[in-house]
Coordinates of C-alpha atoms in Angstrom, one line a residue:
M1118 CA 126.3 78.6 42.4
Q1119 CA 122.9 76.9 41.0
E1120 CA 123.8 73.5 42.6
N1121 CA 124.7 75.0 45.7
C1122 CA 121.6 76.8 46.1
Y1123 CA 119.8 73.4 45.5
K1124 CA 121.8 72.0 48.1
L1125 CA 120.6 74.5 50.7
L1126 CA 117.1 74.1 49.4
K1127 CA 117.1 70.3 50.0
E1128 CA 118.2 71.1 53.8
H1129 CA 115.0 72.8 54.1
Y1130 CA 113.1 70.1 52.2
Y1131 CA 114.5 67.2 53.9
S1132 CA 112.6 64.3 52.1
K1133 CA 111.0 63.9 48.8
S1134 CA 107.6 63.6 50.9
K1135 CA 108.1 66.8 52.0
V1136 CA 108.7 68.1 48.4
R1137 CA 105.7 66.4 47.3
N1138 CA 103.5 67.9 49.8
E1139 CA 104.6 71.2 49.0
L1140 CA 104.1 70.9 45.2
I1141 CA 100.7 69.7 45.9
S1142 CA 99.8 72.4 48.2
L1143 CA 101.2 75.0 45.8
N1144 CA 99.5 73.8 42.7
S1145 CA 96.4 73.7 44.3
K1146 CA 96.5 77.2 45.2
L1147 CA 96.9 78.5 41.7
Y1148 CA 93.2 77.7 41.3
L1149 CA 91.9 79.8 44.4
P1150 CA 90.2 83.1 43.3
K1151 CA 92.3 85.9 43.2
G1152 CA 92.3 88.0 46.4
T1153 CA 90.7 91.4 46.8
E1154 CA 92.7 94.5 46.1
Y1155 CA 91.3 97.6 47.2
F1156 CA 92.7 101.2 45.9
F1157 CA 92.6 104.7 47.8
S1158 CA 93.9 108.0 46.8
D1159 CA 93.9 111.4 48.1
I1160 CA 93.1 110.7 51.7
H1161 CA 94.3 114.2 52.9
G1162 CA 94.1 113.3 56.6
E1163 CA 90.6 112.6 56.9
S1164 CA 90.8 109.6 59.2
S1165 CA 87.4 109.0 60.3
A1166 CA 86.3 108.4 56.7
F1167 CA 89.2 106.5 55.6
L1168 CA 89.2 103.9 58.6
H1169 CA 85.7 103.6 58.1
L1170 CA 86.1 102.6 54.6
L1171 CA 89.0 100.5 55.5
K1172 CA 87.4 98.7 58.2
S1173 CA 84.2 98.2 56.1
A1174 CA 85.9 97.3 52.9
S1175 CA 84.2 99.9 51.3
G1176 CA 80.8 98.8 52.4
N1177 CA 81.7 95.3 51.0
I1178 CA 81.3 93.8 54.6
R1179 CA 77.6 95.1 54.4
E1180 CA 77.2 93.4 51.3
K1181 CA 78.8 90.2 52.5
T1182 CA 76.3 90.2 55.7
S1183 CA 73.3 90.7 53.4
L1184 CA 74.3 87.9 51.2
N1185 CA 75.1 85.4 54.2
F1186 CA 72.5 85.9 56.3
G1187 CA 69.8 86.6 53.5
D1188 CA 66.0 86.5 55.2
T1189 CA 67.3 84.7 58.2
L1190 CA 67.9 88.1 60.1
L1191 CA 66.1 91.5 59.7
K1192 CA 67.8 94.3 58.4
E1193 CA 67.9 96.0 61.8
E1194 CA 69.9 92.9 63.1
Q1195 CA 72.2 93.0 60.2
D1196 CA 73.0 96.4 60.6
S1197 CA 73.8 95.9 64.4
L1198 CA 76.2 93.1 63.3
V1199 CA 78.2 95.0 60.9
D1200 CA 78.4 98.1 63.5
L1201 CA 80.1 95.4 65.8
V1202 CA 82.3 94.2 63.1
Y1203 CA 83.3 97.7 62.2
N1204 CA 84.0 99.2 65.9
P1205 CA 84.0 96.0 68.3
K1206 CA 85.2 97.8 71.3
E1207 CA 83.1 100.9 71.5
V1208 CA 80.1 98.5 70.8
L1209 CA 80.8 96.1 73.4
H1210 CA 81.5 99.3 75.8
D1211 CA 78.1 100.6 75.1
L1212 CA 76.2 97.4 75.5
E1213 CA 77.8 96.9 78.9
I1214 CA 77.2 100.3 80.2
N1215 CA 73.3 99.9 79.2
G1216 CA 73.0 96.3 80.4
G1217 CA 72.8 94.6 77.3
L1218 CA 76.1 92.5 77.2
N1219 CA 74.2 89.0 78.8
E1220 CA 75.2 85.7 78.0
D1221 CA 72.4 85.2 75.4
Y1222 CA 73.8 87.9 73.4
L1223 CA 77.3 87.1 73.5
T1224 CA 76.7 83.4 72.5
I1225 CA 74.4 84.6 69.6
T1226 CA 76.7 87.0 68.4
I1227 CA 79.8 84.7 68.3
H1228 CA 77.8 82.2 66.3
R1229 CA 76.9 84.9 63.9
L1230 CA 80.4 86.6 63.6
V1231 CA 81.8 83.0 63.1
S1232 CA 79.6 82.5 60.3
L1233 CA 80.2 85.6 58.5
F1234 CA 84.0 84.9 59.1
R1235 CA 83.5 81.6 57.2
F1236 CA 81.6 83.5 54.5
V1237 CA 84.1 86.3 53.8
S1238 CA 87.2 83.7 53.8
T1239 CA 86.0 80.8 52.0
K1240 CA 87.7 81.6 48.9
Y1241 CA 91.0 81.8 50.6
A1242 CA 93.5 78.9 51.5
K1243 CA 93.4 77.8 55.2
D1244 CA 96.9 78.4 55.8
Y1245 CA 96.5 82.3 54.4
V1246 CA 93.4 82.5 56.6
K1247 CA 95.3 81.3 59.5
R1248 CA 98.2 83.5 59.3
K1249 CA 95.6 86.3 60.2
F1250 CA 94.7 84.7 63.3
G1251 CA 97.6 86.1 65.4
T1252 CA 98.4 84.5 68.8
S1253 CA 94.8 84.9 70.9
Y1254 CA 92.9 82.1 70.8
T1255 CA 94.4 80.4 67.5
N1256 CA 92.9 76.8 68.3
I1257 CA 89.6 77.9 69.0
V1258 CA 89.1 80.0 66.1
D1259 CA 90.7 77.3 63.9
E1260 CA 88.0 74.7 65.3
L1261 CA 85.1 76.9 65.0
L1262 CA 85.8 78.1 61.6
Y1263 CA 86.7 74.6 60.0
T1264 CA 84.3 72.5 62.1
N1265 CA 81.5 70.9 59.9
D1266 CA 78.8 71.7 62.4
S1267 CA 76.1 70.1 60.0
E1268 CA 77.1 66.6 61.8
F1269 CA 75.1 66.0 65.0
N1270 CA 78.4 65.2 67.4
K1271 CA 80.4 67.8 65.8
K1272 CA 77.6 70.5 66.2
V1273 CA 77.3 69.7 69.9
Y1274 CA 81.1 70.0 70.1
Y1275 CA 80.9 73.4 68.2
D1276 CA 78.2 74.8 70.6
N1277 CA 80.1 73.9 73.6
L1278 CA 82.9 75.6 72.3
V1279 CA 81.3 78.8 72.0
D1280 CA 79.6 78.2 75.6
N1281 CA 82.8 77.8 77.0
V1282 CA 84.1 81.0 75.5
V1283 CA 81.4 83.0 77.3
K1284 CA 81.3 80.8 80.5
Y1285 CA 85.1 81.6 81.1
G1286 CA 84.9 85.1 80.4
A1287 CA 86.5 85.1 76.9
A1288 CA 83.7 86.4 74.9
K1289 CA 84.4 90.1 74.8
D1290 CA 88.1 89.4 73.7
F1291 CA 87.2 86.8 71.3
I1292 CA 84.3 89.0 69.6
I1293 CA 87.0 91.5 69.2
L1294 CA 89.4 89.2 67.6
I1295 CA 86.9 87.6 65.0
S1296 CA 85.6 91.1 63.9
K1297 CA 88.9 92.3 63.2
L1298 CA 89.7 89.2 61.3
I1299 CA 86.9 89.7 59.2
Q1300 CA 88.1 93.2 58.7
R1301 CA 91.5 91.8 57.6
V1302 CA 90.3 89.2 55.3
S1303 CA 87.9 91.2 53.6
V1304 CA 91.1 93.4 52.1
D1305 CA 93.7 91.0 50.8
K1306 CA 95.8 94.1 49.6
L1307 CA 95.6 97.5 49.9
H1308 CA 97.0 100.1 47.8
V1309 CA 97.4 103.9 48.6
V1310 CA 97.8 105.9 45.7
G1311 CA 99.3 109.2 47.2
D1312 CA 98.6 111.9 49.7
I1313 CA 98.0 110.7 53.0
F1314 CA 99.1 114.4 54.4
D1315 CA 97.6 117.8 54.5
R1316 CA 94.3 119.5 54.6
G1317 CA 92.6 116.8 57.0
P1318 CA 93.2 116.8 60.6
S1319 CA 94.7 113.5 61.4
P1320 CA 97.1 111.8 59.0
Q1321 CA 98.9 110.6 62.1
I1322 CA 96.4 108.2 62.8
I1323 CA 95.8 106.9 59.3
L1324 CA 99.6 106.0 59.3
D1325 CA 99.4 104.3 62.3
E1326 CA 96.5 102.1 61.1
L1327 CA 98.5 101.4 57.8
I1328 CA 101.9 100.3 59.7
N1329 CA 99.6 97.8 61.2
F1330 CA 97.9 96.4 58.3
P1331 CA 99.4 93.3 56.9
N1332 CA 99.7 93.8 53.2
V1333 CA 100.0 97.3 51.9
D1334 CA 101.9 99.5 49.5
I1335 CA 101.9 103.4 49.0
Q1336 CA 102.6 105.3 45.6
W1337 CA 104.0 108.9 47.0
G1338 CA 101.7 111.8 46.3
N1339 CA 103.2 115.4 46.0
H1340 CA 101.8 116.3 49.5
D1341 CA 103.3 113.0 51.0
I1342 CA 107.0 113.9 49.4
E1343 CA 106.3 117.5 51.3
W1344 CA 106.6 115.8 54.4
M1345 CA 109.0 113.2 53.6
G1346 CA 111.3 116.2 52.5
A1347 CA 110.9 118.1 55.5
V1348 CA 112.0 115.3 57.5
C1349 CA 115.0 114.7 54.9
G1350 CA 116.3 118.3 56.2
C1351 CA 114.4 120.5 53.6
K1352 CA 113.7 123.7 55.6
A1353 CA 111.8 125.0 52.4
L1354 CA 109.3 122.2 52.8
T1355 CA 109.5 122.2 56.7
A1356 CA 107.8 125.6 56.3
A1357 CA 105.5 124.3 53.8
C1358 CA 104.1 121.4 56.2
V1359 CA 103.7 124.2 58.8
A1360 CA 101.9 126.5 56.7
N1361 CA 99.4 124.1 55.2
A1362 CA 98.9 122.9 58.7
I1363 CA 98.0 126.2 60.0
Q1364 CA 96.0 127.1 57.1
Y1365 CA 93.6 124.2 57.6
N1366 CA 93.6 124.8 61.6
N1367 CA 95.6 121.6 62.1
F1368 CA 97.2 122.5 65.4
D1369 CA 96.2 119.2 67.1
M1370 CA 98.2 117.3 64.3
L1371 CA 101.4 119.2 64.7
E1372 CA 101.6 119.5 68.3
D1373 CA 99.7 116.8 69.9
G1374 CA 100.0 114.3 66.8
Y1375 CA 103.7 114.8 66.0
G1376 CA 105.1 116.9 68.9
I1377 CA 106.0 120.0 66.8
N1378 CA 106.7 123.0 69.2
L1379 CA 104.9 126.0 67.7
R1380 CA 106.0 128.1 70.8
P1381 CA 109.0 129.8 69.0
L1382 CA 106.7 130.5 65.8
Y1383 CA 104.1 132.1 68.1
E1384 CA 106.4 134.4 70.0
F1385 CA 108.0 135.4 67.0
T1386 CA 104.6 136.3 65.5
M1387 CA 103.3 138.2 68.4
K1388 CA 106.6 140.3 68.1
N1389 CA 106.5 141.3 64.4
Y1390 CA 102.7 140.9 63.2
R1391 CA 100.7 141.5 66.6
E1392 CA 99.0 144.5 65.2
D1393 CA 98.7 143.1 61.6
P1394 CA 94.9 142.1 60.9
C1395 CA 96.3 139.4 58.7
E1396 CA 92.9 139.2 57.0
L1397 CA 94.0 137.4 54.0
F1398 CA 95.6 134.6 56.1
M1399 CA 92.7 133.4 58.0
P1400 CA 92.4 129.7 58.2
R1401 CA 90.0 127.5 56.7
I1402 CA 88.2 125.7 59.5
F1403 CA 86.6 122.4 58.6
D1404 CA 87.8 120.5 62.0
E1405 CA 87.9 121.9 65.5
N1406 CA 91.1 121.3 67.5
H1407 CA 90.7 119.3 70.8
Y1408 CA 94.0 120.3 72.6
D1409 CA 95.2 123.1 71.1
N1410 CA 92.4 125.5 70.4
I1411 CA 94.2 128.5 68.8
D1412 CA 92.1 131.7 68.1
S1413 CA 91.5 132.2 64.4
L1414 CA 92.8 135.6 64.3
V1415 CA 96.5 134.2 66.2
A1416 CA 96.2 131.2 63.5
A1417 CA 96.0 134.1 60.6
K1418 CA 99.1 135.9 62.2
M1419 CA 101.2 132.7 62.6
F1420 CA 100.2 131.5 58.9
K1421 CA 101.5 135.0 57.7
A1422 CA 104.7 134.7 59.3
I1423 CA 105.6 131.1 58.6
S1424 CA 104.3 132.0 54.9
I1425 CA 107.1 135.0 54.6
I1426 CA 109.6 132.5 55.9
R1427 CA 108.7 130.0 53.1
Y1428 CA 108.8 132.5 50.3
K1429 CA 112.3 133.4 51.3
L1430 CA 113.5 129.9 51.6
D1431 CA 111.7 128.7 48.5
G1432 CA 113.7 131.7 46.7
Q1433 CA 116.9 130.6 48.0
L1434 CA 116.5 127.1 47.0
I1435 CA 115.7 128.0 43.6
E1436 CA 118.5 130.4 43.1
R1437 CA 121.0 127.6 44.3
N1438 CA 119.3 125.3 41.7
K1439 CA 119.3 126.8 38.1
E1440 CA 118.4 123.8 36.6
F1441 CA 115.1 123.6 37.9
N1442 CA 114.2 126.4 35.7
M1443 CA 111.8 128.0 38.3
D1444 CA 113.1 131.7 38.6
D1445 CA 109.3 132.6 37.8
R1446 CA 108.5 131.2 41.4
N1447 CA 110.9 133.1 43.3
F1448 CA 108.0 135.3 44.5
L1449 CA 109.8 138.3 46.6
K1450 CA 112.2 138.7 43.7
H1451 CA 109.2 139.8 41.7
I1452 CA 108.1 142.3 43.9
D1453 CA 108.6 146.2 42.8
F1454 CA 109.1 147.4 46.6
T1455 CA 108.7 151.1 45.4
N1456 CA 105.2 150.5 44.0
M1457 CA 104.4 147.3 46.2
T1458 CA 103.5 145.4 43.0
Y1459 CA 103.8 141.6 42.2
K1460 CA 104.7 141.1 38.3
G1461 CA 102.9 144.4 37.6
E1462 CA 99.8 143.8 39.8
P1463 CA 99.2 145.7 43.1
L1464 CA 99.8 143.7 46.2
K1465 CA 96.8 143.2 48.4
D1466 CA 98.8 142.8 51.6
T1467 CA 101.7 145.3 51.6
N1468 CA 102.7 145.1 55.1
L1469 CA 106.1 143.1 55.0
P1470 CA 107.8 143.9 58.0
T1471 CA 110.7 141.1 58.0
V1472 CA 111.4 141.7 54.3
N1473 CA 114.4 143.7 53.3
S1474 CA 113.6 145.2 49.9
K1475 CA 117.2 145.4 49.2
N1476 CA 117.8 141.7 49.9
P1477 CA 114.6 140.1 50.0
L1478 CA 115.5 136.4 50.6
E1479 CA 117.5 137.2 53.9
L1480 CA 116.1 135.6 56.8
T1481 CA 116.1 137.7 59.7
K1482 CA 117.5 136.6 63.1
G1483 CA 114.2 135.9 64.6
E1484 CA 113.2 133.7 61.4
K1485 CA 116.5 131.9 61.2
H1486 CA 115.5 131.0 65.0
V1487 CA 112.0 129.8 64.3
I1488 CA 112.7 127.8 61.3
D1489 CA 115.9 126.0 62.8
N1490 CA 113.7 125.0 65.9
L1491 CA 110.9 123.8 63.7
Q1492 CA 113.5 121.6 61.4
Q1493 CA 115.0 120.4 64.6
D1494 CA 111.8 119.0 65.7
F1495 CA 110.7 117.5 62.1
T1496 CA 114.0 115.7 62.0
R1497 CA 113.8 114.6 65.7
A1498 CA 110.1 113.7 66.1
S1499 CA 109.7 110.0 66.8
K1500 CA 106.3 109.3 65.6
L1501 CA 106.6 111.4 62.5
N1502 CA 110.3 109.8 61.6
K1503 CA 108.5 106.4 62.3
H1504 CA 106.0 107.3 59.6
I1505 CA 108.1 108.6 57.0
A1506 CA 110.4 105.5 57.6
F1507 CA 107.3 103.5 56.8
L1508 CA 106.5 105.5 53.8
Y1509 CA 110.0 104.7 52.4
E1510 CA 109.9 100.9 53.2
K1511 CA 106.4 100.5 51.7
G1512 CA 106.3 103.2 49.0
G1513 CA 107.8 104.5 45.8
L1514 CA 106.7 106.8 43.0
Y1515 CA 105.2 104.0 41.1
K1516 CA 104.2 100.1 41.0
V1517 CA 103.2 97.8 38.7
E1518 CA 100.9 94.6 40.0
N1519 CA 98.2 92.3 38.5
G1520 CA 98.3 94.5 35.4
S1521 CA 97.6 97.8 37.3
L1522 CA 100.2 100.6 36.7
L1523 CA 99.8 102.8 39.8
F1524 CA 101.1 106.4 40.5
H1525 CA 99.6 109.4 42.1
G1526 CA 99.9 112.2 39.3
C1527 CA 101.0 111.6 36.1
I1528 CA 103.8 110.7 33.4
P1529 CA 104.9 114.1 32.1
L1530 CA 104.0 114.4 28.3
N1531 CA 104.7 117.1 25.6
D1532 CA 101.7 118.3 23.5
D1533 CA 102.2 116.2 20.6
G1534 CA 102.0 112.9 23.2
S1535 CA 105.6 112.3 23.5
F1536 CA 107.4 111.7 26.8
R1537 CA 108.7 115.1 28.4
E1538 CA 112.6 115.3 29.0
V1539 CA 113.3 116.2 32.5
E1540 CA 116.6 117.3 33.8
I1541 CA 117.9 115.7 37.1
D1542 CA 121.3 115.6 38.6
G1543 CA 123.2 116.5 35.2
G1544 CA 121.2 113.9 33.2
V1545 CA 118.1 114.3 31.2
F1546 CA 115.4 111.4 31.7
K1547 CA 111.6 110.7 30.6
G1548 CA 108.9 108.0 30.8
K1549 CA 110.1 105.0 33.1
A1550 CA 113.5 106.2 33.3
M1551 CA 112.6 109.7 34.8
M1552 CA 110.3 107.7 37.5
D1553 CA 113.1 105.4 38.5
K1554 CA 115.5 108.5 38.8
F1555 CA 113.3 110.5 40.8
D1556 CA 112.5 107.6 43.1
S1557 CA 116.3 107.0 43.5
V1558 CA 117.1 110.5 44.4
A1559 CA 113.9 110.6 46.9
R1560 CA 115.7 107.7 48.8
E1561 CA 119.1 109.3 48.6
A1562 CA 117.7 112.4 50.3
F1563 CA 116.1 110.2 53.4
Y1564 CA 119.1 107.7 53.6
N1565 CA 122.1 109.7 52.8
K1566 CA 120.8 113.4 53.5
D1567 CA 122.6 114.2 50.2
P1568 CA 121.9 118.5 49.8
Y1569 CA 120.9 118.3 46.2
S1570 CA 118.8 115.3 46.6
V1571 CA 117.1 117.0 49.6
D1572 CA 116.4 119.8 47.4
V1573 CA 115.0 117.8 44.5
M1574 CA 112.2 117.1 47.2
W1575 CA 111.1 120.5 47.0
Y1576 CA 111.0 120.2 43.2
L1577 CA 109.0 116.9 43.2
F1578 CA 106.5 118.7 45.5
N1579 CA 105.7 121.5 43.4
G1580 CA 108.0 121.6 40.4
R1581 CA 106.5 121.9 36.8
N1582 CA 107.7 118.8 35.3
S1583 CA 107.1 116.7 38.5
P1584 CA 105.4 113.8 37.9
I1585 CA 103.3 113.9 41.0
F1586 CA 102.6 117.5 40.6
G1587 CA 101.9 117.8 37.0
K1588 CA 100.9 121.5 36.8
S1589 CA 102.8 124.7 35.4
Q1590 CA 102.7 126.3 38.9
F1591 CA 101.6 126.0 42.5
S1592 CA 99.8 129.3 43.3
Y1593 CA 100.0 129.4 46.7
F1594 CA 101.6 133.2 46.7
E1595 CA 99.3 134.4 44.0
N1596 CA 96.2 133.2 45.6
I1597 CA 96.8 135.3 48.8
F1598 CA 98.4 138.5 47.3
V1599 CA 96.8 139.2 44.0
D1600 CA 93.4 139.2 41.9
N1601 CA 94.7 138.7 38.7
K1602 CA 93.5 135.4 37.6
D1603 CA 96.1 135.0 34.7
L1604 CA 98.7 134.8 37.2
K1605 CA 97.1 132.5 39.5
K1606 CA 96.0 129.9 36.7
E1607 CA 97.7 126.3 37.1
D1608 CA 97.8 124.7 33.8
Y1609 CA 98.0 121.0 33.9
N1610 CA 100.5 119.0 32.1
P1611 CA 99.0 117.7 28.7
Y1612 CA 99.0 114.2 30.2
F1613 CA 95.6 115.1 32.0
K1614 CA 93.9 115.7 28.7
L1615 CA 95.9 113.4 26.3
S1616 CA 95.4 110.2 28.9
N1617 CA 91.9 110.2 27.7
S1618 CA 93.1 108.4 24.6
E1619 CA 93.6 104.5 24.9
E1620 CA 96.3 105.0 22.6
I1621 CA 98.2 107.4 24.9
V1622 CA 97.6 105.1 27.8
D1623 CA 98.6 102.1 25.9
M1624 CA 101.8 103.9 25.0
I1625 CA 102.3 104.7 28.7
L1626 CA 101.5 100.9 29.8
D1627 CA 103.8 99.5 27.1
E1628 CA 106.7 102.1 28.4
F1629 CA 106.2 100.6 32.0
N1630 CA 106.2 97.0 30.6
V1631 CA 102.9 96.2 31.5
K1632 CA 102.2 92.9 29.6
S1633 CA 98.7 91.9 30.8
S1634 CA 95.7 91.5 28.6
R1635 CA 93.7 93.1 31.4
R1636 CA 95.8 96.2 32.0
R1637 CA 95.0 99.7 33.5
I1638 CA 96.5 102.7 34.9
V1639 CA 95.3 103.9 38.4
N1640 CA 96.0 107.5 39.7
G1641 CA 94.7 110.2 41.6
H1642 CA 95.8 113.8 42.2
V1643 CA 93.0 115.6 40.3
P1644 CA 89.4 115.4 41.9
V1645 CA 86.8 114.2 39.6
K1646 CA 84.2 116.7 39.4
T1647 CA 81.2 114.6 38.9
T1648 CA 78.8 117.7 39.4
K1649 CA 80.3 118.9 36.1
G1650 CA 79.8 115.4 34.5
D1651 CA 83.4 114.2 34.7
S1652 CA 83.8 110.3 34.8
P1653 CA 86.7 108.6 36.8
V1654 CA 86.9 106.1 34.2
K1655 CA 88.8 107.0 30.9
A1656 CA 90.4 105.6 27.9
N1657 CA 88.2 102.6 27.2
K1658 CA 88.6 101.4 30.6
K1659 CA 92.1 101.7 30.8
L1660 CA 92.4 104.7 33.1
Y1661 CA 91.0 105.1 36.5
V1662 CA 91.3 108.5 38.4
I1663 CA 90.1 107.6 41.8
D1664 CA 90.5 111.1 43.6
G1665 CA 86.9 112.0 44.0
G1666 CA 87.1 114.2 47.0
I1667 CA 87.2 111.9 50.4
S1668 CA 89.1 115.5 51.4
K1669 CA 86.2 118.0 53.0
P1670 CA 87.7 121.0 51.2
Y1671 CA 87.0 119.3 47.7
Q1672 CA 83.5 117.7 48.2
A1673 CA 81.9 121.2 47.0
K1674 CA 83.7 120.9 43.8
T1675 CA 83.2 117.3 43.4
G1676 CA 79.9 116.6 44.6
I1677 CA 80.9 113.1 46.0
A1678 CA 83.3 111.7 48.9
G1679 CA 85.8 110.0 46.8
Y1680 CA 86.1 106.8 45.0
T1681 CA 87.5 103.5 46.2
L1682 CA 88.5 101.0 43.3
V1683 CA 87.9 97.3 44.2
Y1684 CA 89.4 94.4 42.0
N1685 CA 88.7 91.1 43.2
S1686 CA 88.2 87.9 40.9
H1687 CA 84.7 88.7 39.5
A1688 CA 85.3 92.3 38.4
V1689 CA 87.0 95.6 38.6
S1690 CA 84.4 97.9 40.4
L1691 CA 84.3 101.6 41.6
A1692 CA 82.8 102.4 44.9
E1693 CA 81.4 105.6 44.7
H1694 CA 81.1 107.3 48.2
R1695 CA 78.2 109.8 48.4
S1696 CA 79.2 112.4 51.0
Y1697 CA 81.5 112.5 53.7
E1698 CA 78.5 112.6 56.3
S1699 CA 77.1 109.3 54.8
I1700 CA 80.6 107.5 55.4
T1701 CA 81.4 108.8 58.7
E1702 CA 77.6 108.9 60.3
G1703 CA 75.8 106.4 58.2
V1704 CA 78.1 103.8 59.8
N1705 CA 76.3 100.3 59.8
S1706 CA 73.7 100.9 57.4
Y1707 CA 76.4 102.6 54.8
R1708 CA 76.5 101.3 51.2
P1709 CA 78.2 103.1 48.7
N1710 CA 77.1 103.2 44.9
I1711 CA 79.0 100.0 43.7
K1712 CA 79.5 99.6 39.8
E1713 CA 81.3 97.0 38.1
V1714 CA 83.3 98.4 35.2
E1715 CA 85.2 95.4 34.3
V1716 CA 83.4 91.9 34.6
L1717 CA 86.2 89.2 34.6
H1718 CA 85.1 85.9 32.4
P1719 CA 86.4 83.6 33.5
R1720 CA 86.7 84.5 37.1
M1721 CA 90.3 85.5 37.9
L1722 CA 92.4 82.8 39.5
L1723 CA 95.5 83.0 41.8
K1724 CA 97.5 81.6 38.7
D1725 CA 96.7 84.5 36.8
T1726 CA 98.0 86.9 39.1
D1727 CA 101.6 88.1 39.9
Q1728 CA 101.5 85.9 43.0
G1729 CA 100.7 83.3 40.7
R1730 CA 103.5 83.7 38.7
E1731 CA 105.7 83.8 41.5
L1732 CA 104.2 80.3 42.7
K1733 CA 104.8 78.8 39.5
E1734 CA 108.5 79.8 39.3
R1735 CA 108.7 77.9 42.9
I1736 CA 106.8 75.0 41.4
E1737 CA 109.4 74.9 38.7
V1738 CA 112.2 74.9 41.0
L1739 CA 110.8 72.3 43.3
E1740 CA 109.9 70.2 40.4
Y1741 CA 113.8 70.4 39.3
L1742 CA 114.4 69.4 43.1
L1743 CA 112.2 66.4 43.2
K1744 CA 113.5 65.0 39.8
N1745 CA 117.2 65.0 41.0
Y1746 CA 116.7 65.0 44.5
D1747 CA 119.1 61.7 44.7
N1748 CA 121.8 63.3 42.8
I1749 CA 121.8 66.7 44.7

């Protein structure tokens, strides 16, 4: 078998010189600096902030611009150039309207952009950079990027290339291309550590951008699993998705973004809740809708209607999955309809017109019609299904890369620090085996629509031993219906306290076979409350919690607008984003507070990475081929 593989390889490398050429190239690449990895978490539909952070490489392009141009450009000129890099189409359009798009501007700007592109791409191999070019103006970009314009004749050639780009009307397209290349080269690898969906107005815009990003992976968060499970066919999660969207006034996302028809829900609501003030169900409005401006009072009624459907579907799912051990979350079964109390506490809202006290989990005919139509939309919506397929293709419950163990929430632990055992599909799993099992079941739900696996998606979303939820309960019923704080309390899994210990983190890293001398856990899920003195760096720099609050509803609690972890050849750094407004309105002048947490001495090279290990394996194979070429 091995001999046949080498024969096939020889067909590709049809001469010894071709093998030697590849070996020389691969060995040389090992000594290039490591590419820059960016880690984001808990984006929660905040597309404006996320896209700006991605396009700006979390402010790093502004820093590179300052380093490259130094004192040769004024700060205002640097800001204008960076603004162009981030939003080339918009800036060029505004200049054209205002008469500023003349030949001098275009010529000077192209020279400046090419200079910046050279600077940000200097640490990468030429073939890597060229793969980013695309198909437009490839030869021109190649010549401008790699021409030595310090020599007189070459400078004349270089200048003429730029002049002709302007002369023949290609300058605008060329500027847009170079700007996007600067963005793409500045972020070598993108890791999204969970929760793209819910709360914010436009997760669909974020996913459209991620699909077009050349090098990305995603670790599923519980809010991603919620939408994935709905597309898999879980009606309880479909109701949860719609309820969460209405609660945060995200009608545009549902109807215009994903084509989910809310008309059946609206008609059912007006029939059953028209006279109900639904005061406890008023939506939380952080963003206005542009296309579906639903009155807040109507939204509250729709939120209540879909919530009652959700409670019924939750209860049905819990009753058919006794091994989930979630009977205490079967809300409607814990209501005393004689006294209108929940677990002994008076209900703040006692108007439940569609709930049969003798069979509280039974859906009415109207409720069945609503959820059946919604489920049909979720399973058929083309853009939503494209996005969920992408999450499965590029995602998983965890990932190990370059010494980093990435997962969204936690690895469930017991109080004594041991791995907690979780029952799944008739077996008992813990640690890495538990994560692998849940990952496998999630894929079974999507690709085979296995009914049990689809129900497990609901458990992953809010089950007490779910690694991506990690709390004793999700109090979405109690937060609305009762005042008792004890009933609302959500206790975190011991992981979140114990992981402050380096010993515990090392135990988890060992469990996942993370061997690097520079190793760490990166997760999100729990916002870091800087206003209370919390730090995102824990366990002697072996744990990074990067949910700092990019989601607007969290910023009052966290005091900032999130963290980006940046891991390049020089250091592991945290970019602290001060406020949502500073990201979205600061634009060209925006610079986060960047702190180097781990300085790498010596500088980390490609040979020290997972990619480098793969290159070494290829080198070993090719060296064998070269040595035995004549005998194969």
